[in-house]
Amino acid sequence: MREFLAGRIAITQGDLTACDVDAIVNAANKSLLGGGGVDGAIHRAAGRELLEECRTLGGAETGEAKITGGYRLPAKHVIHTVGPVWHGGDRDEEKLLGDCYRNSLKVASENGLKSIAFPSISTGAYGFPIEKAAPIAMRAVKEMLQGDPGIEKVYFVCFSGSDLQVYLEGAGDILGD
């Protein structure tokens, strides 16, 4: 498996629900009550308790992030963030996607978490082109880590080999050592 490591950031391919970290990030819908893709996989793996806790959160707006327990997941917590639906780039999608990563890291920091794993937010059913999304994600994480020494490790966990390739192609220029 190809992997990239630069300081506190790692890029790899794998199953987000199997990550043994303080928190995994759920690319959720606004209800936070489960759905398809990453969202559905996380809810299935975490169990019914996750859905019950999510019902108490009142949903979330695009770019926001909220935290729950991880229940049956190896991760202690799930940070739910709502990514933007791609409409061609003229509805502030790039800023909103960056907000997903920044706000998720802010929630992690506020809760004293040391390690966090992200999926590729909005690049599935929401249609955000991964070639545009990956650099936004990496830049937002790098920027946040520069101001937060408490978070020790951030993982970008790509589901497919093609997604991994896109992240790896931009990683050296954006993340560097």
Tab-separated table of N, CA and C in Angstrom:
chain	number	residue	atom	x	y	z
A	1	MET	N	0.841	-1.185	0.000
A	1	MET	CA	0.000	0.000	0.000
A	1	MET	C	0.884	1.244	0.000
A	2	ARG	N	0.557	2.171	-0.878
A	2	ARG	CA	1.279	3.438	-0.918
A	2	ARG	C	0.756	4.338	0.181
A	3	GLU	N	1.659	5.082	0.758
A	3	GLU	CA	1.280	5.971	1.852
A	3	GLU	C	2.198	7.180	1.818
A	4	PHE	N	1.698	8.292	2.291
A	4	PHE	CA	2.481	9.517	2.383
A	4	PHE	C	2.459	9.973	3.829
A	5	LEU	N	3.599	10.390	4.311
A	5	LEU	CA	3.695	10.872	5.679
A	5	LEU	C	4.513	12.158	5.693
A	6	ALA	N	3.932	13.206	6.244
A	6	ALA	CA	4.633	14.481	6.373
A	6	ALA	C	4.333	15.033	7.759
A	7	GLY	N	5.276	14.891	8.662
A	7	GLY	CA	5.068	15.401	10.014
A	7	GLY	C	3.876	14.739	10.672
A	8	ARG	N	2.873	15.526	10.975
A	8	ARG	CA	1.690	15.022	11.682
A	8	ARG	C	0.564	14.594	10.756
A	9	ILE	N	0.808	14.553	9.449
A	9	ILE	CA	-0.228	14.208	8.477
A	9	ILE	C	0.165	12.945	7.718
A	10	ALA	N	-0.789	12.019	7.614
A	10	ALA	CA	-0.579	10.793	6.844
A	10	ALA	C	-1.723	10.623	5.856
A	11	ILE	N	-1.394	10.078	4.694
A	11	ILE	CA	-2.395	9.778	3.667
A	11	ILE	C	-2.286	8.295	3.370
A	12	THR	N	-3.409	7.608	3.431
A	12	THR	CA	-3.399	6.171	3.217
A	12	THR	C	-4.721	5.715	2.613
A	13	GLN	N	-4.790	4.474	2.205
A	13	GLN	CA	-6.027	3.883	1.709
A	13	GLN	C	-6.496	2.864	2.728
A	14	GLY	N	-7.803	2.848	3.015
A	14	GLY	CA	-8.299	1.882	3.965
A	14	GLY	C	-9.754	2.103	4.317
A	15	ASP	N	-10.156	1.435	5.388
A	15	ASP	CA	-11.526	1.487	5.888
A	15	ASP	C	-11.573	2.447	7.070
A	16	LEU	N	-12.203	3.580	6.881
A	16	LEU	CA	-12.284	4.604	7.924
A	16	LEU	C	-12.866	4.041	9.220
A	17	THR	N	-13.844	3.142	9.100
A	17	THR	CA	-14.505	2.615	10.301
A	17	THR	C	-13.601	1.695	11.116
A	18	ALA	N	-12.464	1.301	10.560
A	18	ALA	CA	-11.527	0.433	11.276
A	18	ALA	C	-10.378	1.214	11.914
A	19	CYS	N	-10.364	2.525	11.760
A	19	CYS	CA	-9.257	3.340	12.278
A	19	CYS	C	-9.310	3.437	13.801
A	20	ASP	N	-8.197	3.121	14.423
A	20	ASP	CA	-8.074	3.200	15.875
A	20	ASP	C	-7.455	4.556	16.230
A	21	VAL	N	-8.311	5.563	16.242
A	21	VAL	CA	-7.910	6.945	16.514
A	21	VAL	C	-8.874	7.533	17.541
A	22	ASP	N	-8.569	8.722	18.011
A	22	ASP	CA	-9.490	9.372	18.949
A	22	ASP	C	-10.820	9.698	18.288
A	23	ALA	N	-10.791	10.105	16.997
A	23	ALA	CA	-12.037	10.432	16.293
A	23	ALA	C	-11.903	10.150	14.813
A	24	ILE	N	-12.989	9.653	14.237
A	24	ILE	CA	-13.106	9.618	12.786
A	24	ILE	C	-14.132	10.676	12.416
A	25	VAL	N	-13.998	11.206	11.211
A	25	VAL	CA	-14.921	12.230	10.749
A	25	VAL	C	-15.947	11.588	9.820
A	26	ASN	N	-17.198	11.897	10.086
A	26	ASN	CA	-18.299	11.410	9.283
A	26	ASN	C	-18.714	12.490	8.301
A	27	ALA	N	-18.688	12.153	7.015
A	27	ALA	CA	-19.215	13.041	5.986
A	27	ALA	C	-20.735	12.857	5.994
A	28	ALA	N	-21.386	13.607	6.851
A	28	ALA	CA	-22.805	13.407	7.166
A	28	ALA	C	-23.714	14.266	6.298
A	29	ASN	N	-25.002	13.943	6.343
A	29	ASN	CA	-25.994	14.829	5.763
A	29	ASN	C	-26.509	15.750	6.873
A	30	LYS	N	-27.320	16.713	6.531
A	30	LYS	CA	-27.737	17.728	7.508
A	30	LYS	C	-28.528	17.166	8.689
A	31	SER	N	-29.178	16.042	8.521
A	31	SER	CA	-29.951	15.462	9.630
A	31	SER	C	-29.044	14.795	10.666
A	32	LEU	N	-27.855	14.368	10.239
A	32	LEU	CA	-26.911	13.591	11.056
A	32	LEU	C	-27.464	12.217	11.439
A	33	LEU	N	-28.516	11.768	10.762
A	33	LEU	CA	-29.181	10.526	11.155
A	33	LEU	C	-28.838	9.341	10.262
A	34	GLY	N	-27.738	9.431	9.566
A	34	GLY	CA	-27.307	8.322	8.722
A	34	GLY	C	-27.725	8.526	7.285
A	35	GLY	N	-27.084	7.789	6.418
A	35	GLY	CA	-27.359	7.896	4.989
A	35	GLY	C	-26.565	6.855	4.248
A	36	GLY	N	-26.078	7.205	3.075
A	36	GLY	CA	-25.287	6.283	2.276
A	36	GLY	C	-23.806	6.537	2.438
A	37	GLY	N	-23.011	5.834	1.673
A	37	GLY	CA	-21.572	6.035	1.641
A	37	GLY	C	-20.912	5.936	3.002
A	38	VAL	N	-19.995	6.855	3.274
A	38	VAL	CA	-19.259	6.892	4.535
A	38	VAL	C	-20.220	6.995	5.717
A	39	ASP	N	-21.206	7.851	5.586
A	39	ASP	CA	-22.189	8.081	6.652
A	39	ASP	C	-22.878	6.771	7.048
A	40	GLY	N	-23.383	6.049	6.070
A	40	GLY	CA	-24.057	4.783	6.350
A	40	GLY	C	-23.116	3.754	6.946
A	41	ALA	N	-21.895	3.681	6.425
A	41	ALA	CA	-20.910	2.722	6.937
A	41	ALA	C	-20.575	3.006	8.401
A	42	ILE	N	-20.427	4.273	8.747
A	42	ILE	CA	-20.118	4.641	10.132
A	42	ILE	C	-21.286	4.290	11.045
A	43	HIS	N	-22.487	4.618	10.644
A	43	HIS	CA	-23.658	4.315	11.472
A	43	HIS	C	-23.827	2.806	11.659
A	44	ARG	N	-23.612	2.026	10.595
A	44	ARG	CA	-23.725	0.566	10.720
A	44	ARG	C	-22.672	0.013	11.668
A	45	ALA	N	-21.440	0.482	11.534
A	45	ALA	CA	-20.346	-0.041	12.357
A	45	ALA	C	-20.457	0.402	13.813
A	46	ALA	N	-20.957	1.609	14.049
A	46	ALA	CA	-21.041	2.142	15.418
A	46	ALA	C	-22.206	1.547	16.195
A	47	GLY	N	-23.263	1.189	15.495
A	47	GLY	CA	-24.432	0.626	16.165
A	47	GLY	C	-25.518	1.648	16.446
A	48	ARG	N	-26.613	1.152	16.943
A	48	ARG	CA	-27.824	1.937	17.186
A	48	ARG	C	-27.602	3.122	18.136
A	49	GLU	N	-26.690	2.982	19.057
A	49	GLU	CA	-26.438	4.056	20.033
A	49	GLU	C	-26.004	5.351	19.355
A	50	LEU	N	-25.260	5.230	18.255
A	50	LEU	CA	-24.829	6.433	17.537
A	50	LEU	C	-26.043	7.185	17.004
A	51	LEU	N	-26.951	6.492	16.382
A	51	LEU	CA	-28.161	7.121	15.867
A	51	LEU	C	-28.936	7.789	17.004
A	52	GLU	N	-29.057	7.110	18.136
A	52	GLU	CA	-29.774	7.682	19.276
A	52	GLU	C	-29.133	8.982	19.743
A	53	GLU	N	-27.796	9.023	19.815
A	53	GLU	CA	-27.135	10.259	20.228
A	53	GLU	C	-27.290	11.338	19.159
A	54	CYS	N	-27.183	10.964	17.899
A	54	CYS	CA	-27.327	11.945	16.818
A	54	CYS	C	-28.695	12.607	16.830
A	55	ARG	N	-29.716	11.882	17.244
A	55	ARG	CA	-31.068	12.454	17.322
A	55	ARG	C	-31.141	13.625	18.304
A	56	THR	N	-30.236	13.681	19.263
A	56	THR	CA	-30.234	14.753	20.261
A	56	THR	C	-29.503	16.011	19.787
A	57	LEU	N	-28.830	15.938	18.631
A	57	LEU	CA	-27.971	17.042	18.188
A	57	LEU	C	-28.684	18.106	17.366
A	58	GLY	N	-29.864	17.809	16.852
A	58	GLY	CA	-30.605	18.806	16.084
A	58	GLY	C	-30.037	19.084	14.705
A	59	GLY	N	-29.329	18.131	14.143
A	59	GLY	CA	-28.773	18.309	12.804
A	59	GLY	C	-27.603	19.271	12.788
A	60	ALA	N	-27.161	19.618	11.589
A	60	ALA	CA	-26.034	20.545	11.417
A	60	ALA	C	-26.145	21.198	10.047
A	61	GLU	N	-25.565	22.361	9.940
A	61	GLU	CA	-25.522	23.078	8.664
A	61	GLU	C	-24.237	22.733	7.923
A	62	THR	N	-24.201	23.006	6.653
A	62	THR	CA	-23.019	22.753	5.840
A	62	THR	C	-21.812	23.494	6.428
A	63	GLY	N	-20.723	22.743	6.605
A	63	GLY	CA	-19.488	23.296	7.157
A	63	GLY	C	-19.364	23.163	8.660
A	64	GLU	N	-20.461	22.920	9.365
A	64	GLU	CA	-20.432	22.737	10.818
A	64	GLU	C	-19.888	21.362	11.185
A	65	ALA	N	-19.508	21.209	12.453
A	65	ALA	CA	-19.044	19.921	12.957
A	65	ALA	C	-19.565	19.720	14.376
A	66	LYS	N	-20.027	18.502	14.656
A	66	LYS	CA	-20.524	18.136	15.984
A	66	LYS	C	-19.960	16.771	16.362
A	67	ILE	N	-19.775	16.543	17.648
A	67	ILE	CA	-19.118	15.323	18.126
A	67	ILE	C	-20.083	14.405	18.873
A	68	THR	N	-19.860	13.101	18.709
A	68	THR	CA	-20.591	12.080	19.463
A	68	THR	C	-19.591	11.027	19.932
A	69	GLY	N	-20.087	10.067	20.674
A	69	GLY	CA	-19.279	8.906	21.021
A	69	GLY	C	-19.070	8.038	19.791
A	70	GLY	N	-18.127	7.111	19.902
A	70	GLY	CA	-17.840	6.202	18.797
A	70	GLY	C	-18.534	4.852	18.933
A	71	TYR	N	-19.007	4.558	20.118
A	71	TYR	CA	-19.742	3.329	20.423
A	71	TYR	C	-18.971	2.091	19.991
A	72	ARG	N	-19.432	1.346	19.007
A	72	ARG	CA	-18.790	0.073	18.652
A	72	ARG	C	-17.608	0.229	17.691
A	73	LEU	N	-17.274	1.446	17.362
A	73	LEU	CA	-16.116	1.709	16.498
A	73	LEU	C	-14.827	1.645	17.312
A	74	PRO	N	-13.697	1.363	16.682
A	74	PRO	CA	-12.416	1.481	17.392
A	74	PRO	C	-12.147	2.928	17.832
A	75	ALA	N	-12.645	3.890	17.042
A	75	ALA	CA	-12.487	5.308	17.382
A	75	ALA	C	-13.361	5.646	18.589
A	76	LYS	N	-12.827	6.470	19.464
A	76	LYS	CA	-13.561	6.854	20.678
A	76	LYS	C	-14.719	7.806	20.374
A	77	HIS	N	-14.572	8.583	19.291
A	77	HIS	CA	-15.563	9.597	18.936
A	77	HIS	C	-15.799	9.618	17.431
A	78	VAL	N	-16.934	10.195	17.062
A	78	VAL	CA	-17.228	10.511	15.670
A	78	VAL	C	-17.494	12.014	15.619
A	79	ILE	N	-16.806	12.687	14.724
A	79	ILE	CA	-17.079	14.102	14.471
A	79	ILE	C	-17.843	14.160	13.156
A	80	HIS	N	-19.063	14.661	13.226
A	80	HIS	CA	-19.958	14.714	12.073
A	80	HIS	C	-19.849	16.095	11.435
A	81	THR	N	-19.593	16.125	10.143
A	81	THR	CA	-19.554	17.400	9.429
A	81	THR	C	-20.337	17.253	8.136
A	82	VAL	N	-20.989	18.315	7.750
A	82	VAL	CA	-21.830	18.303	6.548
A	82	VAL	C	-21.089	19.018	5.428
A	83	GLY	N	-20.697	18.247	4.434
A	83	GLY	CA	-19.993	18.815	3.296
A	83	GLY	C	-20.941	19.466	2.311
A	84	PRO	N	-20.396	20.323	1.457
A	84	PRO	CA	-21.225	20.991	0.454
A	84	PRO	C	-21.520	20.080	-0.732
A	85	VAL	N	-22.700	20.249	-1.292
A	85	VAL	CA	-23.037	19.605	-2.558
A	85	VAL	C	-22.412	20.466	-3.658
A	86	TRP	N	-21.744	19.825	-4.617
A	86	TRP	CA	-21.095	20.542	-5.710
A	86	TRP	C	-22.146	21.034	-6.710
A	87	HIS	N	-22.126	22.346	-6.970
A	87	HIS	CA	-23.024	22.953	-7.951
A	87	HIS	C	-22.227	23.685	-9.023
A	88	GLY	N	-20.988	23.274	-9.228
A	88	GLY	CA	-20.165	23.916	-10.244
A	88	GLY	C	-19.165	24.904	-9.684
A	89	GLY	N	-19.196	25.143	-8.386
A	89	GLY	CA	-18.213	26.005	-7.756
A	89	GLY	C	-18.637	27.434	-7.528
A	90	ASP	N	-19.874	27.770	-7.856
A	90	ASP	CA	-20.301	29.164	-7.714
A	90	ASP	C	-21.205	29.400	-6.504
A	91	ARG	N	-21.238	28.437	-5.583
A	91	ARG	CA	-22.060	28.587	-4.369
A	91	ARG	C	-21.216	28.454	-3.107
A	92	ASP	N	-19.985	28.951	-3.173
A	92	ASP	CA	-19.083	28.954	-2.016
A	92	ASP	C	-18.670	27.550	-1.561
A	93	GLU	N	-18.752	26.577	-2.487
A	93	GLU	CA	-18.444	25.194	-2.119
A	93	GLU	C	-17.031	25.020	-1.594
A	94	GLU	N	-16.060	25.703	-2.180
A	94	GLU	CA	-14.675	25.524	-1.752
A	94	GLU	C	-14.473	26.004	-0.313
A	95	LYS	N	-15.015	27.162	0.017
A	95	LYS	CA	-14.905	27.669	1.390
A	95	LYS	C	-15.620	26.739	2.363
A	96	LEU	N	-16.823	26.305	1.991
A	96	LEU	CA	-17.593	25.425	2.875
A	96	LEU	C	-16.882	24.090	3.103
A	97	LEU	N	-16.240	23.558	2.065
A	97	LEU	CA	-15.491	22.318	2.237
A	97	LEU	C	-14.320	22.537	3.188
A	98	GLY	N	-13.595	23.614	3.028
A	98	GLY	CA	-12.508	23.935	3.954
A	98	GLY	C	-13.011	24.071	5.377
A	99	ASP	N	-14.200	24.676	5.534
A	99	ASP	CA	-14.803	24.816	6.860
A	99	ASP	C	-15.053	23.454	7.512
A	100	CYS	N	-15.430	22.458	6.714
A	100	CYS	CA	-15.651	21.109	7.261
A	100	CYS	C	-14.389	20.602	7.964
A	101	TYR	N	-13.259	20.753	7.319
A	101	TYR	CA	-11.995	20.283	7.885
A	101	TYR	C	-11.565	21.153	9.068
A	102	ARG	N	-11.654	22.473	8.907
A	102	ARG	CA	-11.256	23.374	9.993
A	102	ARG	C	-12.130	23.163	11.237
A	103	ASN	N	-13.448	23.122	11.046
A	103	ASN	CA	-14.350	22.974	12.194
A	103	ASN	C	-14.232	21.605	12.845
A	104	SER	N	-13.972	20.570	12.063
A	104	SER	CA	-13.759	19.239	12.641
A	104	SER	C	-12.509	19.235	13.522
A	105	LEU	N	-11.450	19.862	13.047
A	105	LEU	CA	-10.223	19.939	13.854
A	105	LEU	C	-10.422	20.819	15.086
A	106	LYS	N	-11.213	21.866	14.942
A	106	LYS	CA	-11.511	22.727	16.094
A	106	LYS	C	-12.253	21.928	17.166
A	107	VAL	N	-13.247	21.146	16.766
A	107	VAL	CA	-13.993	20.303	17.718
A	107	VAL	C	-13.055	19.283	18.359
A	108	ALA	N	-12.188	18.685	17.556
A	108	ALA	CA	-11.220	17.715	18.097
A	108	ALA	C	-10.339	18.373	19.148
A	109	SER	N	-9.835	19.540	18.846
A	109	SER	CA	-8.964	20.260	19.775
A	109	SER	C	-9.700	20.646	21.054
A	110	GLU	N	-10.913	21.153	20.910
A	110	GLU	CA	-11.714	21.551	22.076
A	110	GLU	C	-12.008	20.375	23.004
A	111	ASN	N	-11.980	19.167	22.457
A	111	ASN	CA	-12.253	17.975	23.241
A	111	ASN	C	-10.986	17.214	23.626
A	112	GLY	N	-9.837	17.830	23.419
A	112	GLY	CA	-8.567	17.249	23.830
A	112	GLY	C	-8.159	16.014	23.050
A	113	LEU	N	-8.656	15.871	21.827
A	113	LEU	CA	-8.330	14.694	21.030
A	113	LEU	C	-6.969	14.864	20.368
A	114	LYS	N	-6.254	13.765	20.235
A	114	LYS	CA	-4.893	13.797	19.707
A	114	LYS	C	-4.769	13.261	18.286
A	115	SER	N	-5.709	12.388	17.871
A	115	SER	CA	-5.628	11.794	16.532
A	115	SER	C	-7.005	11.773	15.888
A	116	ILE	N	-7.019	12.038	14.579
A	116	ILE	CA	-8.280	12.157	13.845
A	116	ILE	C	-8.076	11.627	12.431
A	117	ALA	N	-9.089	10.950	11.910
A	117	ALA	CA	-9.034	10.415	10.546
A	117	ALA	C	-10.200	10.969	9.734
A	118	PHE	N	-9.870	11.487	8.556
A	118	PHE	CA	-10.853	12.086	7.659
A	118	PHE	C	-11.087	11.212	6.432
A	119	PRO	N	-12.332	11.159	5.960
A	119	PRO	CA	-12.589	10.630	4.619
A	119	PRO	C	-12.412	11.784	3.627
A	120	SER	N	-12.653	11.518	2.376
A	120	SER	CA	-12.652	12.571	1.367
A	120	SER	C	-14.066	13.151	1.327
A	121	ILE	N	-14.270	14.225	2.077
A	121	ILE	CA	-15.599	14.814	2.280
A	121	ILE	C	-16.162	15.390	0.981
A	122	SER	N	-17.414	15.087	0.715
A	122	SER	CA	-18.217	15.616	-0.406
A	122	SER	C	-17.862	15.062	-1.781
A	123	THR	N	-16.894	14.151	-1.891
A	123	THR	CA	-16.471	13.691	-3.216
A	123	THR	C	-17.247	12.473	-3.714
A	124	GLY	N	-18.162	11.968	-2.906
A	124	GLY	CA	-18.998	10.845	-3.331
A	124	GLY	C	-20.303	11.354	-3.907
A	125	ALA	N	-21.382	11.057	-3.226
A	125	ALA	CA	-22.729	11.414	-3.698
A	125	ALA	C	-22.918	12.926	-3.863
A	126	TYR	N	-22.140	13.731	-3.141
A	126	TYR	CA	-22.294	15.185	-3.232
A	126	TYR	C	-21.576	15.780	-4.440
A	127	GLY	N	-20.800	14.965	-5.155
A	127	GLY	CA	-20.279	15.339	-6.462
A	127	GLY	C	-19.139	16.330	-6.525
A	128	PHE	N	-18.503	16.638	-5.398
A	128	PHE	CA	-17.380	17.582	-5.410
A	128	PHE	C	-16.203	16.892	-6.109
A	129	PRO	N	-15.643	17.472	-7.167
A	129	PRO	CA	-14.529	16.816	-7.857
A	129	PRO	C	-13.333	16.612	-6.919
A	130	ILE	N	-12.872	15.374	-6.833
A	130	ILE	CA	-11.795	15.083	-5.892
A	130	ILE	C	-10.524	15.848	-6.233
A	131	GLU	N	-10.303	16.140	-7.500
A	131	GLU	CA	-9.109	16.895	-7.887
A	131	GLU	C	-9.132	18.304	-7.301
A	132	LYS	N	-10.309	18.838	-7.033
A	132	LYS	CA	-10.440	20.144	-6.380
A	132	LYS	C	-10.500	19.982	-4.860
A	133	ALA	N	-11.149	18.918	-4.395
A	133	ALA	CA	-11.369	18.729	-2.960
A	133	ALA	C	-10.096	18.375	-2.201
A	134	ALA	N	-9.261	17.523	-2.759
A	134	ALA	CA	-8.071	17.059	-2.033
A	134	ALA	C	-7.137	18.217	-1.645
A	135	PRO	N	-6.797	19.123	-2.550
A	135	PRO	CA	-5.934	20.241	-2.139
A	135	PRO	C	-6.576	21.136	-1.074
A	136	ILE	N	-7.887	21.344	-1.176
A	136	ILE	CA	-8.587	22.151	-0.167
A	136	ILE	C	-8.466	21.485	1.191
A	137	ALA	N	-8.696	20.181	1.231
A	137	ALA	CA	-8.609	19.421	2.487
A	137	ALA	C	-7.209	19.512	3.081
A	138	MET	N	-6.206	19.249	2.262
A	138	MET	CA	-4.828	19.232	2.778
A	138	MET	C	-4.388	20.610	3.246
A	139	ARG	N	-4.741	21.648	2.515
A	139	ARG	CA	-4.356	23.009	2.933
A	139	ARG	C	-5.052	23.412	4.236
A	140	ALA	N	-6.327	23.086	4.366
A	140	ALA	CA	-7.068	23.440	5.582
A	140	ALA	C	-6.484	22.731	6.791
A	141	VAL	N	-6.160	21.453	6.647
A	141	VAL	CA	-5.582	20.698	7.765
A	141	VAL	C	-4.205	21.236	8.120
A	142	LYS	N	-3.382	21.475	7.122
A	142	LYS	CA	-2.037	22.003	7.383
A	142	LYS	C	-2.113	23.338	8.126
A	143	GLU	N	-2.998	24.213	7.653
A	143	GLU	CA	-3.183	25.526	8.288
A	143	GLU	C	-3.609	25.384	9.757
A	144	MET	N	-4.562	24.513	10.015
A	144	MET	CA	-5.052	24.324	11.392
A	144	MET	C	-3.989	23.722	12.298
A	145	LEU	N	-3.218	22.783	11.781
A	145	LEU	CA	-2.187	22.145	12.611
A	145	LEU	C	-1.084	23.126	12.990
A	146	GLN	N	-0.818	24.095	12.145
A	146	GLN	CA	0.209	25.083	12.463
A	146	GLN	C	-0.146	25.878	13.709
A	147	GLY	N	-1.445	26.037	13.969
A	147	GLY	CA	-1.879	26.787	15.140
A	147	GLY	C	-2.316	25.917	16.305
A	148	ASP	N	-2.186	24.586	16.187
A	148	ASP	CA	-2.661	23.697	17.238
A	148	ASP	C	-1.676	22.563	17.482
A	149	PRO	N	-0.795	22.737	18.461
A	149	PRO	CA	0.176	21.677	18.739
A	149	PRO	C	-0.421	20.463	19.446
A	150	GLY	N	-1.674	20.560	19.904
A	150	GLY	CA	-2.285	19.463	20.652
A	150	GLY	C	-2.663	18.257	19.806
A	151	ILE	N	-3.033	18.494	18.566
A	151	ILE	CA	-3.390	17.387	17.690
A	151	ILE	C	-2.093	16.786	17.148
A	152	GLU	N	-1.904	15.515	17.442
A	152	GLU	CA	-0.642	14.859	17.107
A	152	GLU	C	-0.634	14.201	15.736
A	153	LYS	N	-1.782	13.694	15.281
A	153	LYS	CA	-1.797	12.974	14.010
A	153	LYS	C	-3.136	13.143	13.299
A	154	VAL	N	-3.056	13.454	12.010
A	154	VAL	CA	-4.234	13.553	11.155
A	154	VAL	C	-4.028	12.592	9.993
A	155	TYR	N	-5.026	11.764	9.774
A	155	TYR	CA	-4.995	10.801	8.675
A	155	TYR	C	-6.035	11.188	7.637
A	156	PHE	N	-5.645	11.146	6.368
A	156	PHE	CA	-6.590	11.192	5.259
A	156	PHE	C	-6.718	9.744	4.815
A	157	VAL	N	-7.891	9.162	5.012
A	157	VAL	CA	-8.113	7.754	4.688
A	157	VAL	C	-8.956	7.678	3.418
A	158	CYS	N	-8.315	7.292	2.346
A	158	CYS	CA	-8.986	7.212	1.049
A	158	CYS	C	-9.603	5.839	0.875
A	159	PHE	N	-10.815	5.808	0.373
A	159	PHE	CA	-11.528	4.557	0.170
A	159	PHE	C	-10.981	3.794	-1.039
A	160	SER	N	-10.715	4.505	-2.111
A	160	SER	CA	-10.280	3.837	-3.349
A	160	SER	C	-8.840	4.191	-3.695
A	161	GLY	N	-8.255	3.336	-4.518
A	161	GLY	CA	-6.905	3.587	-5.001
A	161	GLY	C	-6.831	4.831	-5.859
A	162	SER	N	-7.889	5.113	-6.624
A	162	SER	CA	-7.875	6.311	-7.465
A	162	SER	C	-7.937	7.581	-6.607
A	163	ASP	N	-8.717	7.553	-5.519
A	163	ASP	CA	-8.741	8.700	-4.600
A	163	ASP	C	-7.378	8.885	-3.945
A	164	LEU	N	-6.785	7.783	-3.526
A	164	LEU	CA	-5.448	7.841	-2.917
A	164	LEU	C	-4.462	8.488	-3.879
A	165	GLN	N	-4.509	8.095	-5.153
A	165	GLN	CA	-3.593	8.639	-6.140
A	165	GLN	C	-3.729	10.157	-6.252
A	166	VAL	N	-4.950	10.657	-6.238
A	166	VAL	CA	-5.171	12.105	-6.327
A	166	VAL	C	-4.541	12.807	-5.122
A	167	TYR	N	-4.765	12.269	-3.926
A	167	TYR	CA	-4.167	12.866	-2.719
A	167	TYR	C	-2.645	12.818	-2.792
A	168	LEU	N	-2.094	11.682	-3.189
A	168	LEU	CA	-0.641	11.536	-3.230
A	168	LEU	C	-0.002	12.475	-4.245
A	169	GLU	N	-0.672	12.694	-5.369
A	169	GLU	CA	-0.116	13.566	-6.404
A	169	GLU	C	0.053	14.993	-5.920
A	170	GLY	N	-0.833	15.483	-5.062
A	170	GLY	CA	-0.726	16.856	-4.583
A	170	GLY	C	-0.039	17.014	-3.244
A	171	ALA	N	0.181	15.916	-2.558
A	171	ALA	CA	0.664	15.982	-1.183
A	171	ALA	C	2.041	16.631	-1.035
A	172	GLY	N	2.971	16.279	-1.873
A	172	GLY	CA	4.323	16.822	-1.731
A	172	GLY	C	4.361	18.334	-1.819
A	173	ASP	N	3.675	18.893	-2.794
A	173	ASP	CA	3.667	20.349	-2.979
A	173	ASP	C	2.917	21.063	-1.845
A	174	ILE	N	1.809	20.479	-1.411
A	174	ILE	CA	0.980	21.150	-0.411
A	174	ILE	C	1.503	20.927	1.001
A	175	LEU	N	1.796	19.688	1.318
A	175	LEU	CA	2.158	19.366	2.703
A	175	LEU	C	3.652	19.464	2.954
A	176	GLY	N	4.458	19.025	1.969
A	176	GLY	CA	5.905	19.073	2.119
A	176	GLY	C	6.375	18.597	3.467
A	177	ASP	N	7.638	18.646	3.687
A	177	ASP	CA	8.188	18.294	5.008
A	177	ASP	C	8.610	19.508	5.772
